[in-house]
């Protein structure tokens, strides 16, 4: 398909406020909340619910900045568009490449975990050939769904949103009456270094909200809908996480080391049937997260193609379904390769560190965009001037100092590879005859 033809087709604007809220929710509530409560208890004990509050404060500061930046634009691409407009095409490419890497690493990690949870119902899925085959099947199925159309992808996200929240809400409802009052009266704050390390791990349960800003080119009113969806959804998620951790540490304070902590809590509260329900909820939750990722992340590749940072092949739109089919296919294959080459923990840590780097880039765009684009009526406004962006920047950098050297080396290698790909693409474009 020719580039001109591609330009004429364009993307449909079908996503509204509820759609963006569902994308943000599914992008955030994925595998983390089903795996991290036990780790938080092991490291912070009765203080563990407040770790989620601390992470919530950090993520809200970042979300407010994203909401402000997003209100400047109507285009697909999210951080790619923001960084390009503020700092030029190379920085924009790095933002998109790093976020694509982060999303693909998280997709691969969560696909592993979802299939492992499904192994509660059929044990061959927990390891070996059946496990890898199921991971591949999940990637292929979601690829097909999102190639058919954004509406089909959104319907899947809405359905999985409901199915994931019901068992978690039931857990909170049944366990909240057993709340340990010492959580609010005598919980001890960990040492600063331990607090930072624990927050870096727990922060994995909060990342992913930025998936809602990427498909802005398919929104009916992105400048209004995206900021409101981001702020309201993350506030609700923070409260929800806090309540889940309160119930977990109250009902099962000795759960440290468990690989399925919420299923264990459900076993205590509701028996085997409850554990099965929570396990099924985990499968639905991670499925929703994967669906949201497959819907939004390929749009970054599409946006980078539009900006001339990737070959035009990535920008080709399916003539019938009007979706960025080639970008979706590439992202799916990239995720499958990562899933087959790394385990959950390594992929999750890499995803978090890389995403923090992208957040820092986007925070840095705000003063530049304000100077370039100014103000307009109806724009999302930040109270306190640059106070919130500076706070978000400092907290992100502080968390990043707790990352391992292995994470930094791996990320640096991918940045170098991305830079080579970018300059090769640019050079070929410059040498191509008119």
mmCIF file of N, CA and C in Angstrom, residues 78-207:
data_model
loop_
_atom_site.group_PDB
_atom_site.id
_atom_site.type_symbol
_atom_site.label_atom_id
_atom_site.label_comp_id
_atom_site.label_asym_id
_atom_site.label_seq_id
_atom_site.Cartn_x
_atom_site.Cartn_y
_atom_site.Cartn_z
ATOM 1 N N UNK A 78 1.179 9.801 22.026
ATOM 2 C CA UNK A 78 1.504 10.016 23.429
ATOM 3 C C UNK A 78 2.899 10.576 23.619
ATOM 4 N N UNK A 79 3.746 9.913 24.431
ATOM 5 C CA UNK A 79 5.090 10.422 24.706
ATOM 6 C C UNK A 79 5.919 10.685 23.463
ATOM 7 N N UNK A 80 5.690 9.934 22.391
ATOM 8 C CA UNK A 80 6.419 10.178 21.136
ATOM 9 C C UNK A 80 6.131 11.586 20.631
ATOM 10 N N UNK A 81 4.860 11.922 20.571
ATOM 11 C CA UNK A 81 4.449 13.237 20.091
ATOM 12 C C UNK A 81 4.938 14.334 21.028
ATOM 13 N N UNK A 82 4.820 14.120 22.341
ATOM 14 C CA UNK A 82 5.216 15.137 23.317
ATOM 15 C C UNK A 82 6.709 15.450 23.202
ATOM 16 N N UNK A 83 7.551 14.405 23.225
ATOM 17 C CA UNK A 83 8.993 14.608 23.204
ATOM 18 C C UNK A 83 9.463 15.177 21.870
ATOM 19 N N UNK A 84 8.841 14.762 20.782
ATOM 20 C CA UNK A 84 9.209 15.287 19.465
ATOM 21 C C UNK A 84 8.901 16.770 19.364
ATOM 22 N N UNK A 85 7.719 17.154 19.819
ATOM 23 C CA UNK A 85 7.326 18.555 19.764
ATOM 24 C C UNK A 85 8.241 19.418 20.628
ATOM 25 N N UNK A 86 8.676 18.877 21.769
ATOM 26 C CA UNK A 86 9.479 19.662 22.705
ATOM 27 C C UNK A 86 10.968 19.654 22.360
ATOM 28 N N UNK A 87 11.515 18.494 22.009
ATOM 29 C CA UNK A 87 12.970 18.355 21.904
ATOM 30 C C UNK A 87 13.474 17.884 20.546
ATOM 31 N N UNK A 88 12.575 17.598 19.619
ATOM 32 C CA UNK A 88 13.012 17.168 18.306
ATOM 33 C C UNK A 88 12.800 15.686 18.062
ATOM 34 N N UNK A 89 13.006 15.258 16.815
ATOM 35 C CA UNK A 89 12.648 13.888 16.420
ATOM 36 C C UNK A 89 13.471 12.792 17.087
ATOM 37 N N UNK A 90 14.753 13.035 17.369
ATOM 38 C CA UNK A 90 15.558 11.966 17.969
ATOM 39 C C UNK A 90 15.098 11.642 19.386
ATOM 40 N N UNK A 91 14.859 12.662 20.195
ATOM 41 C CA UNK A 91 14.373 12.429 21.563
ATOM 42 C C UNK A 91 12.983 11.808 21.523
ATOM 43 N N UNK A 92 12.158 12.265 20.573
ATOM 44 C CA UNK A 92 10.833 11.670 20.425
ATOM 45 C C UNK A 92 10.914 10.196 20.077
ATOM 46 N N UNK A 93 11.864 9.861 19.195
ATOM 47 C CA UNK A 93 12.043 8.455 18.850
ATOM 48 C C UNK A 93 12.472 7.642 20.063
ATOM 49 N N UNK A 94 13.423 8.174 20.843
ATOM 50 C CA UNK A 94 13.891 7.437 22.022
ATOM 51 C C UNK A 94 12.756 7.215 23.021
ATOM 52 N N UNK A 95 11.899 8.222 23.196
ATOM 53 C CA UNK A 95 10.757 8.055 24.101
ATOM 54 C C UNK A 95 9.856 6.927 23.618
ATOM 55 N N UNK A 96 9.568 6.936 22.326
ATOM 56 C CA UNK A 96 8.702 5.896 21.778
ATOM 57 C C UNK A 96 9.341 4.521 21.798
ATOM 58 N N UNK A 97 10.631 4.465 21.475
ATOM 59 C CA UNK A 97 11.322 3.182 21.456
ATOM 60 C C UNK A 97 11.418 2.584 22.859
ATOM 61 N N UNK A 98 11.768 3.434 23.841
ATOM 62 C CA UNK A 98 11.872 2.948 25.215
ATOM 63 C C UNK A 98 10.516 2.515 25.759
ATOM 64 N N UNK A 99 9.483 3.286 25.449
ATOM 65 C CA UNK A 99 8.157 2.918 25.947
ATOM 66 C C UNK A 99 7.654 1.654 25.260
ATOM 67 N N UNK A 100 7.975 1.493 23.986
ATOM 68 C CA UNK A 100 7.620 0.252 23.302
ATOM 69 C C UNK A 100 8.336 -0.931 23.940
ATOM 70 N N UNK A 101 9.630 -0.751 24.246
ATOM 71 C CA UNK A 101 10.387 -1.800 24.927
ATOM 72 C C UNK A 101 9.777 -2.119 26.284
ATOM 73 N N UNK A 102 9.451 -1.071 27.041
ATOM 74 C CA UNK A 102 8.866 -1.273 28.368
ATOM 75 C C UNK A 102 7.539 -2.002 28.289
ATOM 76 N N UNK A 103 6.688 -1.578 27.355
ATOM 77 C CA UNK A 103 5.374 -2.208 27.211
ATOM 78 C C UNK A 103 5.514 -3.658 26.743
ATOM 79 N N UNK A 104 6.439 -3.898 25.814
ATOM 80 C CA UNK A 104 6.627 -5.262 25.323
ATOM 81 C C UNK A 104 7.185 -6.169 26.416
ATOM 82 N N UNK A 105 8.121 -5.635 27.225
ATOM 83 C CA UNK A 105 8.665 -6.428 28.330
ATOM 84 C C UNK A 105 7.578 -6.758 29.341
ATOM 85 N N UNK A 106 6.735 -5.773 29.651
ATOM 86 C CA UNK A 106 5.627 -6.022 30.576
ATOM 87 C C UNK A 106 4.623 -6.997 29.974
ATOM 88 N N UNK A 107 4.343 -6.839 28.682
ATOM 89 C CA UNK A 107 3.428 -7.758 27.997
ATOM 90 C C UNK A 107 3.952 -9.189 28.103
ATOM 91 N N UNK A 108 5.248 -9.365 27.829
ATOM 92 C CA UNK A 108 5.843 -10.699 27.887
ATOM 93 C C UNK A 108 5.804 -11.261 29.302
ATOM 94 N N UNK A 109 6.163 -10.424 30.286
ATOM 95 C CA UNK A 109 6.151 -10.877 31.681
ATOM 96 C C UNK A 109 4.747 -11.267 32.114
ATOM 97 N N UNK A 110 3.780 -10.442 31.778
ATOM 98 C CA UNK A 110 2.406 -10.705 32.206
ATOM 99 C C UNK A 110 1.783 -11.885 31.473
ATOM 100 N N UNK A 111 2.197 -12.104 30.221
ATOM 101 C CA UNK A 111 1.709 -13.287 29.508
ATOM 102 C C UNK A 111 2.187 -14.559 30.201
ATOM 103 N N UNK A 112 3.454 -14.544 30.624
ATOM 104 C CA UNK A 112 3.972 -15.675 31.401
ATOM 105 C C UNK A 112 3.136 -15.892 32.662
ATOM 106 N N UNK A 113 2.891 -14.809 33.394
ATOM 107 C CA UNK A 113 2.199 -14.928 34.676
ATOM 108 C C UNK A 113 0.748 -15.356 34.493
ATOM 109 N N UNK A 114 0.094 -14.840 33.449
ATOM 110 C CA UNK A 114 -1.298 -15.219 33.211
ATOM 111 C C UNK A 114 -1.424 -16.714 32.938
ATOM 112 N N UNK A 115 -0.525 -17.234 32.112
ATOM 113 C CA UNK A 115 -0.573 -18.662 31.804
ATOM 114 C C UNK A 115 -0.237 -19.490 33.047
ATOM 115 N N UNK A 116 0.680 -18.979 33.875
ATOM 116 C CA UNK A 116 1.003 -19.677 35.122
ATOM 117 C C UNK A 116 -0.204 -19.737 36.046
ATOM 118 N N UNK A 117 -0.927 -18.618 36.173
ATOM 119 C CA UNK A 117 -2.155 -18.616 36.971
ATOM 120 C C UNK A 117 -3.174 -19.597 36.402
ATOM 121 N N UNK A 118 -3.289 -19.620 35.078
ATOM 122 C CA UNK A 118 -4.227 -20.552 34.446
ATOM 123 C C UNK A 118 -3.864 -21.993 34.759
ATOM 124 N N UNK A 119 -2.586 -22.228 35.071
ATOM 125 C CA UNK A 119 -2.152 -23.563 35.446
ATOM 126 C C UNK A 119 -2.771 -24.068 36.733
ATOM 127 N N UNK A 120 -3.403 -23.182 37.505
ATOM 128 C CA UNK A 120 -4.135 -23.615 38.706
ATOM 129 C C UNK A 120 -5.285 -24.536 38.313
ATOM 130 N N UNK A 121 -5.824 -24.305 37.104
ATOM 131 C CA UNK A 121 -6.941 -25.115 36.622
ATOM 132 C C UNK A 121 -6.460 -26.325 35.812
ATOM 133 N N UNK A 122 -5.299 -26.192 35.147
ATOM 134 C CA UNK A 122 -4.770 -27.293 34.342
ATOM 135 C C UNK A 122 -3.251 -27.244 34.451
ATOM 136 N N UNK A 123 -2.677 -28.094 35.260
ATOM 137 C CA UNK A 123 -1.273 -28.014 35.666
ATOM 138 C C UNK A 123 -0.255 -28.023 34.523
ATOM 139 N N UNK A 124 -0.489 -28.686 33.376
ATOM 140 C CA UNK A 124 0.521 -28.636 32.306
ATOM 141 C C UNK A 124 0.852 -27.221 31.821
ATOM 142 N N UNK A 125 -0.024 -26.249 32.092
ATOM 143 C CA UNK A 125 0.232 -24.880 31.644
ATOM 144 C C UNK A 125 1.297 -24.168 32.474
ATOM 145 N N UNK A 126 1.684 -24.734 33.601
ATOM 146 C CA UNK A 126 2.607 -24.033 34.488
ATOM 147 C C UNK A 126 4.041 -24.025 33.978
ATOM 148 N N UNK A 127 4.403 -24.962 33.104
ATOM 149 C CA UNK A 127 5.783 -25.016 32.626
ATOM 150 C C UNK A 127 5.872 -25.844 31.349
ATOM 151 N N UNK A 128 7.053 -25.775 30.732
ATOM 152 C CA UNK A 128 7.327 -26.625 29.589
ATOM 153 C C UNK A 128 6.662 -26.184 28.296
ATOM 154 N N UNK A 129 6.471 -27.148 27.413
ATOM 155 C CA UNK A 129 5.964 -26.873 26.067
ATOM 156 C C UNK A 129 4.570 -26.276 26.081
ATOM 157 N N UNK A 130 3.686 -26.832 26.910
ATOM 158 C CA UNK A 130 2.320 -26.309 26.970
ATOM 159 C C UNK A 130 2.310 -24.851 27.432
ATOM 160 N N UNK A 131 3.170 -24.519 28.371
ATOM 161 C CA UNK A 131 3.239 -23.137 28.865
ATOM 162 C C UNK A 131 3.648 -22.186 27.745
ATOM 163 N N UNK A 132 4.728 -22.517 27.043
ATOM 164 C CA UNK A 132 5.203 -21.647 25.963
ATOM 165 C C UNK A 132 4.194 -21.568 24.823
ATOM 166 N N UNK A 133 3.555 -22.694 24.520
ATOM 167 C CA UNK A 133 2.542 -22.690 23.462
ATOM 168 C C UNK A 133 1.368 -21.797 23.835
ATOM 169 N N UNK A 134 0.968 -21.834 25.102
ATOM 170 C CA UNK A 134 -0.146 -20.996 25.555
ATOM 171 C C UNK A 134 0.224 -19.521 25.516
ATOM 172 N N UNK A 135 1.465 -19.185 25.898
ATOM 173 C CA UNK A 135 1.925 -17.793 25.815
ATOM 174 C C UNK A 135 1.855 -17.306 24.374
ATOM 175 N N UNK A 136 2.335 -18.123 23.447
ATOM 176 C CA UNK A 136 2.262 -17.755 22.034
ATOM 177 C C UNK A 136 0.837 -17.613 21.546
ATOM 178 N N UNK A 137 -0.047 -18.506 21.997
ATOM 179 C CA UNK A 137 -1.453 -18.449 21.582
ATOM 180 C C UNK A 137 -2.125 -17.175 22.074
ATOM 181 N N UNK A 138 -1.800 -16.754 23.300
ATOM 182 C CA UNK A 138 -2.362 -15.512 23.843
ATOM 183 C C UNK A 138 -1.955 -14.332 22.972
ATOM 184 N N UNK A 139 -0.676 -14.262 22.621
ATOM 185 C CA UNK A 139 -0.187 -13.163 21.780
ATOM 186 C C UNK A 139 -0.877 -13.152 20.416
ATOM 187 N N UNK A 140 -1.022 -14.315 19.815
ATOM 188 C CA UNK A 140 -1.645 -14.403 18.489
ATOM 189 C C UNK A 140 -3.115 -13.997 18.548
ATOM 190 N N UNK A 141 -3.842 -14.484 19.560
ATOM 191 C CA UNK A 141 -5.262 -14.159 19.685
ATOM 192 C C UNK A 141 -5.480 -12.658 19.828
ATOM 193 N N UNK A 142 -4.704 -12.010 20.696
ATOM 194 C CA UNK A 142 -4.870 -10.574 20.904
ATOM 195 C C UNK A 142 -4.448 -9.786 19.667
ATOM 196 N N UNK A 143 -3.490 -10.301 18.930
ATOM 197 C CA UNK A 143 -3.097 -9.653 17.675
ATOM 198 C C UNK A 143 -4.256 -9.630 16.692
ATOM 199 N N UNK A 144 -4.918 -10.767 16.526
ATOM 200 C CA UNK A 144 -6.044 -10.865 15.594
ATOM 201 C C UNK A 144 -7.180 -9.944 16.019
ATOM 202 N N UNK A 145 -7.526 -9.940 17.320
ATOM 203 C CA UNK A 145 -8.625 -9.112 17.825
ATOM 204 C C UNK A 145 -8.377 -7.643 17.524
ATOM 205 N N UNK A 146 -7.154 -7.172 17.765
ATOM 206 C CA UNK A 146 -6.870 -5.751 17.581
ATOM 207 C C UNK A 146 -6.619 -5.376 16.132
ATOM 208 N N UNK A 147 -6.289 -6.336 15.282
ATOM 209 C CA UNK A 147 -6.189 -6.044 13.853
ATOM 210 C C UNK A 147 -7.569 -5.832 13.242
ATOM 211 N N UNK A 148 -8.572 -6.546 13.747
ATOM 212 C CA UNK A 148 -9.924 -6.456 13.197
ATOM 213 C C UNK A 148 -10.494 -5.059 13.386
ATOM 214 N N UNK A 149 -10.158 -4.394 14.504
ATOM 215 C CA UNK A 149 -10.650 -3.031 14.669
ATOM 216 C C UNK A 149 -10.563 -2.547 16.096
ATOM 217 N N UNK A 150 -10.462 -1.220 16.263
ATOM 218 C CA UNK A 150 -10.367 -0.634 17.591
ATOM 219 C C UNK A 150 -11.637 -0.870 18.395
ATOM 220 N N UNK A 151 -12.796 -0.907 17.727
ATOM 221 C CA UNK A 151 -14.046 -1.140 18.458
ATOM 222 C C UNK A 151 -14.057 -2.527 19.080
ATOM 223 N N UNK A 152 -13.562 -3.543 18.311
ATOM 224 C CA UNK A 152 -13.506 -4.892 18.859
ATOM 225 C C UNK A 152 -12.532 -4.956 20.031
ATOM 226 N N UNK A 153 -11.396 -4.249 19.889
ATOM 227 C CA UNK A 153 -10.439 -4.203 20.991
ATOM 228 C C UNK A 153 -11.033 -3.556 22.224
ATOM 229 N N UNK A 154 -11.805 -2.472 22.047
ATOM 230 C CA UNK A 154 -12.415 -1.785 23.181
ATOM 231 C C UNK A 154 -13.487 -2.643 23.834
ATOM 232 N N UNK A 155 -14.271 -3.385 23.051
ATOM 233 C CA UNK A 155 -15.284 -4.266 23.635
ATOM 234 C C UNK A 155 -14.629 -5.319 24.521
ATOM 235 N N UNK A 156 -13.503 -5.861 24.067
ATOM 236 C CA UNK A 156 -12.780 -6.841 24.880
ATOM 237 C C UNK A 156 -12.284 -6.211 26.171
ATOM 238 N N UNK A 157 -11.790 -4.971 26.099
ATOM 239 C CA UNK A 157 -11.284 -4.288 27.285
ATOM 240 C C UNK A 157 -12.407 -4.026 28.282
ATOM 241 N N UNK A 158 -13.570 -3.554 27.809
ATOM 242 C CA UNK A 158 -14.699 -3.304 28.713
ATOM 243 C C UNK A 158 -15.111 -4.581 29.441
ATOM 244 N N UNK A 159 -15.223 -5.687 28.696
ATOM 245 C CA UNK A 159 -15.649 -6.949 29.305
ATOM 246 C C UNK A 159 -14.646 -7.423 30.345
ATOM 247 N N UNK A 160 -13.360 -7.366 30.021
ATOM 248 C CA UNK A 160 -12.335 -7.831 30.940
ATOM 249 C C UNK A 160 -12.205 -6.917 32.152
ATOM 250 N N UNK A 161 -12.524 -5.617 31.997
ATOM 251 C CA UNK A 161 -12.503 -4.703 33.132
ATOM 252 C C UNK A 161 -13.488 -5.145 34.200
ATOM 253 N N UNK A 162 -14.702 -5.465 33.791
ATOM 254 C CA UNK A 162 -15.728 -5.913 34.740
ATOM 255 C C UNK A 162 -15.315 -7.229 35.391
ATOM 256 N N UNK A 163 -14.843 -8.176 34.591
ATOM 257 C CA UNK A 163 -14.497 -9.501 35.100
ATOM 258 C C UNK A 163 -13.307 -9.455 36.055
ATOM 259 N N UNK A 164 -12.389 -8.521 35.868
ATOM 260 C CA UNK A 164 -11.227 -8.451 36.741
ATOM 261 C C UNK A 164 -11.561 -7.793 38.077
ATOM 262 N N UNK A 165 -12.482 -6.824 38.087
ATOM 263 C CA UNK A 165 -12.758 -6.074 39.308
ATOM 264 C C UNK A 165 -13.655 -6.827 40.280
ATOM 265 N N UNK A 166 -14.535 -7.672 39.772
ATOM 266 C CA UNK A 166 -15.493 -8.352 40.647
ATOM 267 C C UNK A 166 -14.827 -9.186 41.744
ATOM 268 N N UNK A 167 -13.891 -10.102 41.432
ATOM 269 C CA UNK A 167 -13.285 -10.888 42.507
ATOM 270 C C UNK A 167 -12.442 -10.063 43.467
ATOM 271 N N UNK A 168 -11.764 -9.020 42.963
ATOM 272 C CA UNK A 168 -10.986 -8.153 43.842
ATOM 273 C C UNK A 168 -11.893 -7.382 44.793
ATOM 274 N N UNK A 169 -13.002 -6.872 44.258
ATOM 275 C CA UNK A 169 -13.968 -6.160 45.099
ATOM 276 C C UNK A 169 -14.574 -7.097 46.143
ATOM 277 N N UNK A 170 -14.836 -8.340 45.763
ATOM 278 C CA UNK A 170 -15.379 -9.324 46.704
ATOM 279 C C UNK A 170 -14.382 -9.605 47.820
ATOM 280 N N UNK A 171 -13.107 -9.696 47.489
ATOM 281 C CA UNK A 171 -12.066 -9.915 48.492
ATOM 282 C C UNK A 171 -12.046 -8.781 49.512
ATOM 283 N N UNK A 172 -12.102 -7.545 49.024
ATOM 284 C CA UNK A 172 -12.114 -6.390 49.925
ATOM 285 C C UNK A 172 -13.370 -6.392 50.783
ATOM 286 N N UNK A 173 -14.506 -6.662 50.172
ATOM 287 C CA UNK A 173 -15.789 -6.647 50.892
ATOM 288 C C UNK A 173 -15.805 -7.661 52.034
ATOM 289 N N UNK A 174 -15.300 -8.871 51.776
ATOM 290 C CA UNK A 174 -15.338 -9.926 52.785
ATOM 291 C C UNK A 174 -14.253 -9.765 53.848
ATOM 292 N N UNK A 175 -13.149 -9.114 53.488
ATOM 293 C CA UNK A 175 -12.034 -9.045 54.422
ATOM 294 C C UNK A 175 -11.871 -7.751 55.175
ATOM 295 N N UNK A 176 -12.541 -6.685 54.739
ATOM 296 C CA UNK A 176 -12.306 -5.374 55.344
ATOM 297 C C UNK A 176 -12.713 -5.329 56.810
ATOM 298 N N UNK A 177 -13.677 -6.156 57.207
ATOM 299 C CA UNK A 177 -14.118 -6.173 58.609
ATOM 300 C C UNK A 177 -13.048 -6.732 59.536
ATOM 301 N N UNK A 178 -12.034 -7.403 58.988
ATOM 302 C CA UNK A 178 -10.967 -7.983 59.795
ATOM 303 C C UNK A 178 -9.729 -7.089 59.841
ATOM 304 N N UNK A 179 -9.880 -5.829 59.471
ATOM 305 C CA UNK A 179 -8.758 -4.892 59.432
ATOM 306 C C UNK A 179 -8.043 -4.818 60.778
ATOM 307 N N UNK A 180 -6.723 -4.932 60.733
ATOM 308 C CA UNK A 180 -5.886 -4.811 61.929
ATOM 309 C C UNK A 180 -5.693 -3.331 62.242
ATOM 310 N N UNK A 181 -6.165 -2.850 63.400
ATOM 311 C CA UNK A 181 -6.049 -1.415 63.703
ATOM 312 C C UNK A 181 -4.611 -0.937 63.843
ATOM 313 N N UNK A 182 -3.666 -1.858 64.076
ATOM 314 C CA UNK A 182 -2.268 -1.455 64.225
ATOM 315 C C UNK A 182 -1.699 -0.874 62.932
ATOM 316 N N UNK A 183 -2.349 -1.160 61.806
ATOM 317 C CA UNK A 183 -1.926 -0.560 60.536
ATOM 318 C C UNK A 183 -1.961 0.961 60.633
ATOM 319 N N UNK A 184 -2.914 1.471 61.375
ATOM 320 C CA UNK A 184 -3.120 2.916 61.475
ATOM 321 C C UNK A 184 -2.507 3.520 62.737
ATOM 322 N N UNK A 185 -2.054 2.672 63.672
ATOM 323 C CA UNK A 185 -1.577 3.202 64.954
ATOM 324 C C UNK A 185 -0.109 2.933 65.240
ATOM 325 N N UNK A 186 0.415 1.787 64.838
ATOM 326 C CA UNK A 186 1.775 1.433 65.261
ATOM 327 C C UNK A 186 2.632 0.810 64.162
ATOM 328 N N UNK A 187 2.249 0.954 62.902
ATOM 329 C CA UNK A 187 3.068 0.426 61.806
ATOM 330 C C UNK A 187 4.382 1.197 61.725
ATOM 331 N N UNK A 188 5.506 0.483 61.608
ATOM 332 C CA UNK A 188 6.825 1.105 61.594
ATOM 333 C C UNK A 188 7.284 1.380 60.160
ATOM 334 N N UNK A 189 7.776 2.596 59.943
ATOM 335 C CA UNK A 189 8.268 2.979 58.620
ATOM 336 C C UNK A 189 9.632 2.342 58.382
ATOM 337 N N UNK A 190 9.851 1.680 57.240
ATOM 338 C CA UNK A 190 11.164 1.084 56.943
ATOM 339 C C UNK A 190 12.240 2.154 56.796
ATOM 340 N N UNK A 191 13.508 1.726 56.840
ATOM 341 C CA UNK A 191 14.617 2.630 56.573
ATOM 342 C C UNK A 191 14.496 3.184 55.153
ATOM 343 N N UNK A 192 15.096 4.363 54.926
ATOM 344 C CA UNK A 192 14.904 5.057 53.655
ATOM 345 C C UNK A 192 15.340 4.202 52.466
ATOM 346 N N UNK A 193 16.505 3.549 52.563
ATOM 347 C CA UNK A 193 16.966 2.718 51.447
ATOM 348 C C UNK A 193 16.009 1.563 51.192
ATOM 349 N N UNK A 194 15.571 0.919 52.273
ATOM 350 C CA UNK A 194 14.627 -0.192 52.135
ATOM 351 C C UNK A 194 13.297 0.295 51.577
ATOM 352 N N UNK A 195 12.887 1.493 52.008
ATOM 353 C CA UNK A 195 11.641 2.073 51.509
ATOM 354 C C UNK A 195 11.722 2.304 50.008
ATOM 355 N N UNK A 196 12.849 2.855 49.543
ATOM 356 C CA UNK A 196 13.017 3.108 48.117
ATOM 357 C C UNK A 196 13.016 1.837 47.297
ATOM 358 N N UNK A 197 13.717 0.810 47.782
ATOM 359 C CA UNK A 197 13.755 -0.464 47.062
ATOM 360 C C UNK A 197 12.373 -1.100 46.991
ATOM 361 N N UNK A 198 11.638 -1.029 48.109
ATOM 362 C CA UNK A 198 10.292 -1.610 48.134
ATOM 363 C C UNK A 198 9.349 -0.842 47.217
ATOM 364 N N UNK A 199 9.451 0.488 47.223
ATOM 365 C CA UNK A 199 8.603 1.291 46.348
ATOM 366 C C UNK A 199 8.890 1.001 44.879
ATOM 367 N N UNK A 200 10.171 0.779 44.534
ATOM 368 C CA UNK A 200 10.518 0.481 43.143
ATOM 369 C C UNK A 200 9.846 -0.808 42.689
ATOM 370 N N UNK A 201 9.782 -1.796 43.602
ATOM 371 C CA UNK A 201 9.129 -3.062 43.261
ATOM 372 C C UNK A 201 7.618 -2.882 43.167
ATOM 373 N N UNK A 202 7.030 -2.244 44.191
ATOM 374 C CA UNK A 202 5.574 -2.069 44.232
ATOM 375 C C UNK A 202 5.101 -1.152 43.112
ATOM 376 N N UNK A 203 5.972 -0.246 42.674
ATOM 377 C CA UNK A 203 5.609 0.702 41.620
ATOM 378 C C UNK A 203 5.190 -0.011 40.339
ATOM 379 N N UNK A 204 5.642 -1.249 40.166
ATOM 380 C CA UNK A 204 5.245 -2.024 38.982
ATOM 381 C C UNK A 204 3.732 -2.195 38.910
ATOM 382 N N UNK A 205 3.061 -2.170 40.065
ATOM 383 C CA UNK A 205 1.599 -2.308 40.081
ATOM 384 C C UNK A 205 0.897 -1.043 39.607
ATOM 385 N N UNK A 206 1.636 0.075 39.495
ATOM 386 C CA UNK A 206 1.024 1.354 39.139
ATOM 387 C C UNK A 206 1.315 1.803 37.716
ATOM 388 N N UNK A 207 2.394 1.312 37.112
ATOM 389 C CA UNK A 207 2.740 1.794 35.771
ATOM 390 C C UNK A 207 1.764 1.235 34.749
#
